[in-house]
PDB file of C-alpha atoms in Angstrom:
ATOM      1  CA  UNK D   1     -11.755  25.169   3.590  1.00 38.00           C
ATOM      2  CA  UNK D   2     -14.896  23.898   2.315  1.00 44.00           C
ATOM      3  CA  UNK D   3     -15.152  19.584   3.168  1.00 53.00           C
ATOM      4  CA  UNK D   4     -16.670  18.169  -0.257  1.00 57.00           C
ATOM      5  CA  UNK D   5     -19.836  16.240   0.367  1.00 61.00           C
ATOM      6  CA  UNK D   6     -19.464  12.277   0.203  1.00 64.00           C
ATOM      7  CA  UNK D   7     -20.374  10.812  -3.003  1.00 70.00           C
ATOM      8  CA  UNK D   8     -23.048   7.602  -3.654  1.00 87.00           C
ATOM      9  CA  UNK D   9     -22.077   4.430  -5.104  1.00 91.00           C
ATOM     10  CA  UNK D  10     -21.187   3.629  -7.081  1.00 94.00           C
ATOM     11  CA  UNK D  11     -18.393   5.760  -8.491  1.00 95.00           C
ATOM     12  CA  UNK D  12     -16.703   6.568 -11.868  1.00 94.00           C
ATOM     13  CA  UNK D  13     -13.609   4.558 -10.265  1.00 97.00           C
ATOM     14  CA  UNK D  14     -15.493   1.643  -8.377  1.00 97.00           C
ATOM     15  CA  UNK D  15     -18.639  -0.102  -9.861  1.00 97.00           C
ATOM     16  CA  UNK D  16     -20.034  -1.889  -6.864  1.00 97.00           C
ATOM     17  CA  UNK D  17     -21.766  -1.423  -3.707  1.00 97.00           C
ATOM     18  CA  UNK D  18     -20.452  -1.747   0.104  1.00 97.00           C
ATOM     19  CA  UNK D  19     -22.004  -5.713   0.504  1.00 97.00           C
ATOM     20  CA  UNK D  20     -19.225  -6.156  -1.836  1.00 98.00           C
ATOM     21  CA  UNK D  21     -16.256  -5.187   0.237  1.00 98.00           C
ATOM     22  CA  UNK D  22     -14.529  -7.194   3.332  1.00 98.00           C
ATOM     23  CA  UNK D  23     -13.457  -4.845   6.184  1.00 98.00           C
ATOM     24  CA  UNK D  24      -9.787  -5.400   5.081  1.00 98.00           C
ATOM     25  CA  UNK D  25      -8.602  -4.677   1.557  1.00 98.00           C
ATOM     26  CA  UNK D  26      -5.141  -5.573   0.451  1.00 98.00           C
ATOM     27  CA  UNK D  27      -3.833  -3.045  -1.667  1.00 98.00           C
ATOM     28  CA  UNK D  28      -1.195  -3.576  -4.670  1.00 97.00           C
ATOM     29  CA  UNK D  29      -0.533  -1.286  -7.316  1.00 96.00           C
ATOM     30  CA  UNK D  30      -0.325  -3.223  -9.792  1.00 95.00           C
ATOM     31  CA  UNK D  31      -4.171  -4.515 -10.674  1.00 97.00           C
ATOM     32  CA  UNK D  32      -2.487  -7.958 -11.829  1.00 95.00           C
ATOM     33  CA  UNK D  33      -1.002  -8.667  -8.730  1.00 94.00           C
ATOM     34  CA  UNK D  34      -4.609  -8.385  -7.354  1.00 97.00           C
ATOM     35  CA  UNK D  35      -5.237 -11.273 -10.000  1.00 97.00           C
ATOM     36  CA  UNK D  36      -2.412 -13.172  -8.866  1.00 95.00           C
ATOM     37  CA  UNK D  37      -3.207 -12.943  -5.096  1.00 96.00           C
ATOM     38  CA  UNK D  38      -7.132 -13.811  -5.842  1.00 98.00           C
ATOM     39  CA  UNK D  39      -6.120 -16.788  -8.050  1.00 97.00           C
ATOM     40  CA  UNK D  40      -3.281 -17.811  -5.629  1.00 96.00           C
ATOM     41  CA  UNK D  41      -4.664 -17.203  -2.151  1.00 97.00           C
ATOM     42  CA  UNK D  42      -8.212 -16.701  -2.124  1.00 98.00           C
ATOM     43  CA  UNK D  43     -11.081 -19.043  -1.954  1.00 98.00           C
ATOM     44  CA  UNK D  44     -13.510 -18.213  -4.244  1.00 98.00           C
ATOM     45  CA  UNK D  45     -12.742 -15.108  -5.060  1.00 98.00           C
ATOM     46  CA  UNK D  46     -15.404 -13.116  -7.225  1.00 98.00           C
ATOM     47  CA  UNK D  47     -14.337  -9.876  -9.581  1.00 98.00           C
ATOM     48  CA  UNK D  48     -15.936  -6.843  -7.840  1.00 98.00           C
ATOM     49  CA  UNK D  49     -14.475  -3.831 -10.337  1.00 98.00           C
ATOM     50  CA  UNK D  50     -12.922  -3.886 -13.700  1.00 97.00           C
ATOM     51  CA  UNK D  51     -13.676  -0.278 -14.411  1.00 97.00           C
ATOM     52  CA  UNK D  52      -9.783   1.646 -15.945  1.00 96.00           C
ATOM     53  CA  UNK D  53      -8.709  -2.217 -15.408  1.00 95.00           C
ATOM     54  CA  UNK D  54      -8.484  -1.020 -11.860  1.00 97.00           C
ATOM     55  CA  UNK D  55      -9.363  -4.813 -10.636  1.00 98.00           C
ATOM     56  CA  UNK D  56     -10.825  -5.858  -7.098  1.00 98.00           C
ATOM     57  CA  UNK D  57     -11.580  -9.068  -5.675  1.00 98.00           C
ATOM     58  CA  UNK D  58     -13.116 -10.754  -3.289  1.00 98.00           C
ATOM     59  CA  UNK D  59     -12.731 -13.833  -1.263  1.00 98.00           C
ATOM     60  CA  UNK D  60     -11.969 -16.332   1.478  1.00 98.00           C
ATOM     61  CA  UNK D  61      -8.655 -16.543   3.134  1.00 98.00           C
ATOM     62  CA  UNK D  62      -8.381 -19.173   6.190  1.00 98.00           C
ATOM     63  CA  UNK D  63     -12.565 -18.345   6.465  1.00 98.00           C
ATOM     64  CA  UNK D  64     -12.469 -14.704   6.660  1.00 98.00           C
ATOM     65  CA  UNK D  65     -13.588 -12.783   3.936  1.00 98.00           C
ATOM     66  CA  UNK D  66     -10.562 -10.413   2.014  1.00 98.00           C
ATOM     67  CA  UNK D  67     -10.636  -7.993  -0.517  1.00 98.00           C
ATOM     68  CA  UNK D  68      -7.825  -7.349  -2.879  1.00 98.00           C
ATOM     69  CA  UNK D  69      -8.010  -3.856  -5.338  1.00 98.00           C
ATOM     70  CA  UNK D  70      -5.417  -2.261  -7.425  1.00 98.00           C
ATOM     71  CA  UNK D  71      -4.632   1.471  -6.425  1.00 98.00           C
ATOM     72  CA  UNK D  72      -2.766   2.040  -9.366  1.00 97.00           C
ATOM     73  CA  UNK D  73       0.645   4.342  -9.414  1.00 97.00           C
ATOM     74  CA  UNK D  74       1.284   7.656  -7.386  1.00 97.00           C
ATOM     75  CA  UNK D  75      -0.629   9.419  -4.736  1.00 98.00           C
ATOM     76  CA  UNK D  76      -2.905  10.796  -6.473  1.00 97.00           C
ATOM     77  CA  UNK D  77      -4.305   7.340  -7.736  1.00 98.00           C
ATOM     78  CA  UNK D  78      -4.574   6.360  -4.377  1.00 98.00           C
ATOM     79  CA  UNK D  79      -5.820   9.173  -2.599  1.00 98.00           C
ATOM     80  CA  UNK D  80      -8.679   8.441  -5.049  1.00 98.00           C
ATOM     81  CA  UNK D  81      -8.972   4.387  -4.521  1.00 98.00           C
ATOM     82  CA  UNK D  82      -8.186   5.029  -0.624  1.00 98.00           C
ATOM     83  CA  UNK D  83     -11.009   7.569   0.175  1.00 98.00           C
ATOM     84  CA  UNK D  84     -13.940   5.665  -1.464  1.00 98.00           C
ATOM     85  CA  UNK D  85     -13.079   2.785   0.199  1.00 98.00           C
ATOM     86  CA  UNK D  86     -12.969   4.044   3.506  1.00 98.00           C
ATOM     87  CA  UNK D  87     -15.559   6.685   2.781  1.00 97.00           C
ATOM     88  CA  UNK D  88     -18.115   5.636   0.612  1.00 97.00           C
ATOM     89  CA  UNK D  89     -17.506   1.483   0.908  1.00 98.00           C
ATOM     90  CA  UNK D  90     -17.052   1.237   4.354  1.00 97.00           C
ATOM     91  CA  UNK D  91     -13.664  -0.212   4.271  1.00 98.00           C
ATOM     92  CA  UNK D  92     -12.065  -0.525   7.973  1.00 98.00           C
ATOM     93  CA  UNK D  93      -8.692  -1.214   7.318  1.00 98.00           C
ATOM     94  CA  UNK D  94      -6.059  -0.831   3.860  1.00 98.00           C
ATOM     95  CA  UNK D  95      -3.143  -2.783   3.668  1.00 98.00           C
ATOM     96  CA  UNK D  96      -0.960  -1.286   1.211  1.00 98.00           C
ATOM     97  CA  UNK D  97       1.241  -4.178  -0.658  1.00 97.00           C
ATOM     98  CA  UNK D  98       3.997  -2.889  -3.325  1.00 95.00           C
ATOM     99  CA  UNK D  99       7.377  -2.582  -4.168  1.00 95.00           C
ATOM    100  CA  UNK D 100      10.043   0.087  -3.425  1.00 97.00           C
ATOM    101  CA  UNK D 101      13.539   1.017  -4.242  1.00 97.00           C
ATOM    102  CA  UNK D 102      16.017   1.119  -0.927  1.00 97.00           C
ATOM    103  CA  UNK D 103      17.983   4.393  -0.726  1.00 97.00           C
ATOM    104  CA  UNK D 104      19.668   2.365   2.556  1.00 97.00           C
ATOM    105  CA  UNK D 105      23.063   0.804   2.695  1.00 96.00           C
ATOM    106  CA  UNK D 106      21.637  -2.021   4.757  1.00 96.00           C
ATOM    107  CA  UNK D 107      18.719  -2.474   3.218  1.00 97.00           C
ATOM    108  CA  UNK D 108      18.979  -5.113   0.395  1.00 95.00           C
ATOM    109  CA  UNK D 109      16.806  -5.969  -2.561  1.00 95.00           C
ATOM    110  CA  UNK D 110      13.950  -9.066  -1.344  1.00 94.00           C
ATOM    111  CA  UNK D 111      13.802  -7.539   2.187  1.00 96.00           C
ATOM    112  CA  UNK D 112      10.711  -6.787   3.665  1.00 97.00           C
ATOM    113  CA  UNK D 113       9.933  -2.917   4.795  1.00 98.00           C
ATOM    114  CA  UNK D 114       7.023  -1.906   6.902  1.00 98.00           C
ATOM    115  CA  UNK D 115       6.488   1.687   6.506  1.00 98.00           C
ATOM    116  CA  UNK D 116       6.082   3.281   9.917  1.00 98.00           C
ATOM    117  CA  UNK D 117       5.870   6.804   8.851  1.00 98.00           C
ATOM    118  CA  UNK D 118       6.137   7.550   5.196  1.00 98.00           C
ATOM    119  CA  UNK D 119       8.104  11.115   4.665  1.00 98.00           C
ATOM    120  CA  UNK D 120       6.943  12.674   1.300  1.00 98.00           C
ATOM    121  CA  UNK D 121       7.795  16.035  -1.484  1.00 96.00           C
ATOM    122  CA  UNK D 122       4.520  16.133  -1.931  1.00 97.00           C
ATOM    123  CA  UNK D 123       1.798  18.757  -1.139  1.00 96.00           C
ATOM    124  CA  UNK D 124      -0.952  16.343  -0.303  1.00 97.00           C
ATOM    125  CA  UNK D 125      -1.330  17.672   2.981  1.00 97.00           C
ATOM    126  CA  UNK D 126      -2.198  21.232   1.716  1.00 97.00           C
ATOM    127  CA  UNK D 127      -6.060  20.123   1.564  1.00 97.00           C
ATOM    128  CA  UNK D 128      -6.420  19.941   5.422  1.00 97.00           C
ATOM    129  CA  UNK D 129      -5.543  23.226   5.744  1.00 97.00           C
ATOM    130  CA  UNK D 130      -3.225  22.754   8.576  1.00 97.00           C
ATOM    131  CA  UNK D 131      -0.830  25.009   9.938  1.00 96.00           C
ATOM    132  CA  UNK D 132       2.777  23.359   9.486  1.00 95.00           C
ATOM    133  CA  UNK D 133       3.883  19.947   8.399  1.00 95.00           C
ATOM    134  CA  UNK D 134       1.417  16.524   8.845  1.00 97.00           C
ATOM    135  CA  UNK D 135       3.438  13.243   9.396  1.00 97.00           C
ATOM    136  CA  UNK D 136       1.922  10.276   8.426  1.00 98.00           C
ATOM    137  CA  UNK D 137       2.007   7.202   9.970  1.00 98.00           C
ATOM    138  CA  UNK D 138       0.524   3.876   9.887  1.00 98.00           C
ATOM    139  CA  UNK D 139      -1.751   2.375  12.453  1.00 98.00           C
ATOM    140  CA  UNK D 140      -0.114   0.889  15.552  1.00 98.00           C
ATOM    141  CA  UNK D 141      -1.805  -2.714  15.734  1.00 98.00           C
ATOM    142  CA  UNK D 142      -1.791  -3.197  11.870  1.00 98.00           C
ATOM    143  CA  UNK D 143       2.371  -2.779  12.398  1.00 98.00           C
ATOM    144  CA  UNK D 144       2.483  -4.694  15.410  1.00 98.00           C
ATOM    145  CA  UNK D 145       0.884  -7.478  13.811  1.00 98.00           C
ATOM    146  CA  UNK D 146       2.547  -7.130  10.383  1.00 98.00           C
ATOM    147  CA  UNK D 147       5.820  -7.384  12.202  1.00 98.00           C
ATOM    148  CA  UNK D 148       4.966 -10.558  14.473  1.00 98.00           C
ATOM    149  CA  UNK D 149       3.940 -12.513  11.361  1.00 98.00           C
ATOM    150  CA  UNK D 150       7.198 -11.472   9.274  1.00 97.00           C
ATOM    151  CA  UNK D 151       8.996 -12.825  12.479  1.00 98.00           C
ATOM    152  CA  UNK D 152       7.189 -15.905  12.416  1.00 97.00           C
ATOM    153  CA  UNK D 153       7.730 -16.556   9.049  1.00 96.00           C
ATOM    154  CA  UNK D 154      11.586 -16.359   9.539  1.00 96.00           C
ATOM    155  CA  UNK D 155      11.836 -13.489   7.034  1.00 96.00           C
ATOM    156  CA  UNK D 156      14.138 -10.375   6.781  1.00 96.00           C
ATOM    157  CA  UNK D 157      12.647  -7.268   7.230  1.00 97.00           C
ATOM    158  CA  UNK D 158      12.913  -3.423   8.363  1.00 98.00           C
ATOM    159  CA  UNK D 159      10.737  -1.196  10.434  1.00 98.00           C
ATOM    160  CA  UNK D 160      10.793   2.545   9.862  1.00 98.00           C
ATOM    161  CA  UNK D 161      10.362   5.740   7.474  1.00 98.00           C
ATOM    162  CA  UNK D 162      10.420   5.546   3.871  1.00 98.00           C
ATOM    163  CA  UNK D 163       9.608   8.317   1.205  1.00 98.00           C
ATOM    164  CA  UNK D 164       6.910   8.809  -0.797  1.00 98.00           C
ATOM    165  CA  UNK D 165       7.750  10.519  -3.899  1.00 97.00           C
ATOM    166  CA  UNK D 166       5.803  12.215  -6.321  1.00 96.00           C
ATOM    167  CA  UNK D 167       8.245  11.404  -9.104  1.00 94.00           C
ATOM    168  CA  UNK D 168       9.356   8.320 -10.899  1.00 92.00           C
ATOM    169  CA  UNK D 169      12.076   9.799 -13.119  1.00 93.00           C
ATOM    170  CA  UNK D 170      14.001  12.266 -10.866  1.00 89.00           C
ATOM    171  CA  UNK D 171      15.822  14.923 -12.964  1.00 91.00           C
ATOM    172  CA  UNK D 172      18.866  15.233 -10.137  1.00 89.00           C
ATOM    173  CA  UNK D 173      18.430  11.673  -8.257  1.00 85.00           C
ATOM    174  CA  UNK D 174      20.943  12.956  -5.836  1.00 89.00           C
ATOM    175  CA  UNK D 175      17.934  14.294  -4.072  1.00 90.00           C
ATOM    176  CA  UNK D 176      16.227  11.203  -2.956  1.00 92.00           C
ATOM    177  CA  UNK D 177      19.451  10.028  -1.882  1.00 93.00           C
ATOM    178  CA  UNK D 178      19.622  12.766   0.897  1.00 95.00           C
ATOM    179  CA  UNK D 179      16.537  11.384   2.781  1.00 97.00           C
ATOM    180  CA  UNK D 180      18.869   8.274   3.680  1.00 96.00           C
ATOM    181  CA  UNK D 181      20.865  10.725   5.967  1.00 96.00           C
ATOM    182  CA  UNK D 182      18.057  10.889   7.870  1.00 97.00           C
ATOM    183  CA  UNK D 183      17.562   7.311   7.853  1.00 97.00           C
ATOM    184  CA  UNK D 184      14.714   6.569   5.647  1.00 98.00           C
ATOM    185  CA  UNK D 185      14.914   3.321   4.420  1.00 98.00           C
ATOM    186  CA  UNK D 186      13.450   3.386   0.889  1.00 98.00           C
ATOM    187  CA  UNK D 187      10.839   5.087  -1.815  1.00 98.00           C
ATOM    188  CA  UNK D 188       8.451   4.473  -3.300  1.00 98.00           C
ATOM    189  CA  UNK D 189       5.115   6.768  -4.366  1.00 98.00           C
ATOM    190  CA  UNK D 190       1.697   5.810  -2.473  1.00 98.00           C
ATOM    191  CA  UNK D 191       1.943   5.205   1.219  1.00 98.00           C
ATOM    192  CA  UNK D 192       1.679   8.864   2.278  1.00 98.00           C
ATOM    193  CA  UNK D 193      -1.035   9.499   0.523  1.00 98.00           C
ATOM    194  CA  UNK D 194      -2.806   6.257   1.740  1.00 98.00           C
ATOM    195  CA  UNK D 195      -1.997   7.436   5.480  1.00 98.00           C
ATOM    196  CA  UNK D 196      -2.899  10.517   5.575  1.00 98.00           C
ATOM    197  CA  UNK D 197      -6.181   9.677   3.970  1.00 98.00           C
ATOM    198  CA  UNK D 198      -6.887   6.912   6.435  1.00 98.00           C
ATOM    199  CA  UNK D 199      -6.171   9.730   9.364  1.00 98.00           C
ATOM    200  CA  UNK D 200      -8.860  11.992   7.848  1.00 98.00           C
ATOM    201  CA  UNK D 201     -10.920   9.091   7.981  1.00 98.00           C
ATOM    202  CA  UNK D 202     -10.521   7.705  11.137  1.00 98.00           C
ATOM    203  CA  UNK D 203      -9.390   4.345   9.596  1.00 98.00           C
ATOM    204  CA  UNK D 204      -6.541   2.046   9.673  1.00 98.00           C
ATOM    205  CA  UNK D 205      -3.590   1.674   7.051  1.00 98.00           C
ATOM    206  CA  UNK D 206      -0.462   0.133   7.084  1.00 98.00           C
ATOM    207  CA  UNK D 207       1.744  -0.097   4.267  1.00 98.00           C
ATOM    208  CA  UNK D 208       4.556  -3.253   3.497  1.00 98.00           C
ATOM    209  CA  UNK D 209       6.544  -3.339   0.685  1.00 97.00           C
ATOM    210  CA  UNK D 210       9.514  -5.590  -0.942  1.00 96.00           C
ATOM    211  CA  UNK D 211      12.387  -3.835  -2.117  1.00 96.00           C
ATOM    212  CA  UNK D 212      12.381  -4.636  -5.646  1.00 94.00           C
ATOM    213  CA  UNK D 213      15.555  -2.293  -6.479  1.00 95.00           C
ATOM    214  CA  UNK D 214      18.810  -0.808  -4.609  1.00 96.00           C
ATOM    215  CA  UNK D 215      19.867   3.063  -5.508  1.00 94.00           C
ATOM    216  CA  UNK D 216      22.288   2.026  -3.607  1.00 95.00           C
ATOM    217  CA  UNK D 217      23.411  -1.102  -5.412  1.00 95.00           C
ATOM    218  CA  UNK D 218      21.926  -0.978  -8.775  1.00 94.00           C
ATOM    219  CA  UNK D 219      20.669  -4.076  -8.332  1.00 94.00           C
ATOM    220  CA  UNK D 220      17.354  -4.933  -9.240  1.00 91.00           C
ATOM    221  CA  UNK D 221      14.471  -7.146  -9.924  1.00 86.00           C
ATOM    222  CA  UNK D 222      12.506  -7.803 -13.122  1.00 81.00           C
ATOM    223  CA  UNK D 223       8.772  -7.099 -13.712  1.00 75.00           C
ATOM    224  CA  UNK D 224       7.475 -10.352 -13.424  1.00 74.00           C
ATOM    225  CA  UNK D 225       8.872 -10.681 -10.252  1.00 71.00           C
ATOM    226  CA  UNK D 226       7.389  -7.849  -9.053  1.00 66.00           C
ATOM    227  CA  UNK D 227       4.162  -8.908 -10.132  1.00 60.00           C
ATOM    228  CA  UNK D 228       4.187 -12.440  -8.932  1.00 58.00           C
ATOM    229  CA  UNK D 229       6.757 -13.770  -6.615  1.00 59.00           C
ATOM    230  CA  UNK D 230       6.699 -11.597  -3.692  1.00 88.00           C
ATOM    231  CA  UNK D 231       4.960 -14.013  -1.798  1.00 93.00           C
ATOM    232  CA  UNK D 232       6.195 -13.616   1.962  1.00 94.00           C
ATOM    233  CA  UNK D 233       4.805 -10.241   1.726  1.00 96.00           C
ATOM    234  CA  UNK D 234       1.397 -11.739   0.135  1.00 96.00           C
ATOM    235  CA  UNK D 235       1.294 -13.980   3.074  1.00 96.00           C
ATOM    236  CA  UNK D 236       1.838 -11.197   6.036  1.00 97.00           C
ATOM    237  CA  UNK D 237      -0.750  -8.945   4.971  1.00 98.00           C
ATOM    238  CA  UNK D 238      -3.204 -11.945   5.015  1.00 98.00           C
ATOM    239  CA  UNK D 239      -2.177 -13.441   7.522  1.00 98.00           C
ATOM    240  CA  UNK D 240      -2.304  -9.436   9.369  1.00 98.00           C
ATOM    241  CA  UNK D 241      -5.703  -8.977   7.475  1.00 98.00           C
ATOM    242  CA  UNK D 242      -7.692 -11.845   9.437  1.00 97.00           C
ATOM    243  CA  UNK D 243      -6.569 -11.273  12.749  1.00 92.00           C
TER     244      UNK D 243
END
């Protein structure tokens, strides 16, 4: 397989140069819930991309400098988002922040997961040439210290494997339901993709997400929740991102 040479900045995704970046970028879908972190959290904060509406920021949290920027939906959204960052912007570390659906019995809607490995139907992996089956995972520290915040905020939250599906609408949902035999927790449609490119990288990622929606239940969450009042997960990753 022939490795594609690294682009310059900047990009057709990302107008703005590496100064711009902190080692740590938070990473929502959702490019308003970059806003609302930014306006909410930050100190400071200055607009470092608006190209697609794809929004970044950049600011102070607690003294430390913090980037926030929207990966957008599915994998291959952020495979794009995650390998300039790491690649051409010199980003250390991506802390993937988003919703997911649990496909658990005991997980329930407002928990907290941290995605430890992120099982995935998609063919991602087929790039690296590799002879079998790649499993991502997310970096040990990031977890670690994802995990001791969540427990010092008094929060309730899961540790393990959730899936990251290449489809929204499923056409027999049955199918995602199987994966919770095998005990994975939730899906969603990023983290995989984010992992695996962070491996090729030599880079950090960790994924969190708030379960926004049971499969299980049927209950669920509205939009501008999921945009805006997540904020124990906000806090986490920032709190994780500065250490």
């Amino acid at each position: 397989m022939t490795e594609q040479s690294t682009p310059a900045f900047p990009t057709p995704h990302i107008k703005a140069s590496p100064s711009d970046f902190a080692k740590t970028v938070l990473m929502p879908g959702d490019p308003l819930r970059a806003k609302f972190i930014a306006e909410h959290f930050l100190e400071n904060a200055k607009c470092i991309n608006e190209v697609r509406g794809m929004l970044g920021f950049t600011g102070k949290y607690k003294g430390e400098d913090v980037t926030v920027f929207a990966s957008g939906m599915g994998m291959p959204s952020m495979g794009i988002y995650a390998y300039e960052l790491y690649n051409i912007f010199g980003v250390e570390r991506i802390i993937r922040i988003g919703t997911t659906g649990a496909i658990s019995e005991k997980v329930k809607v407002r928990d907290i997961i941290f995605a430890m490995g992120a099982c995935t139907n998609s063919n991602f992996a087929v790039q690296y040439g590799l002879d079998g089956s790649f499993a991502p995972t997310a970096d040990f520290y990031l977890l670690k210290s994802a995990v001791e915040e969540a427990d010092k905020a008094g929060v309730r939250y899961h540790v393990g494997n959730i899936l990251t599906s290449d489809h929204f609408y499923v056409d027999t949902p049955e199918q995602t339901m199987k994966w919770a035999k095998m005990g994975v927790l939730s899906t969603e449609m990023e983290s995989a993709a984010l992992y695996m490119t962070a491996a090729r990288a030599g880079k950090s990622a960790l994924a969190m997400y708030t379960v926004s929606d049971s499969l299980v239940t049927g209950e669920s969450t509205n939009a501008d929740e999921r945009q805006s009042s997540f904020t124990d997960m906000m806090r986490i990753a920032l709190e994780t991102a500065i250490k």
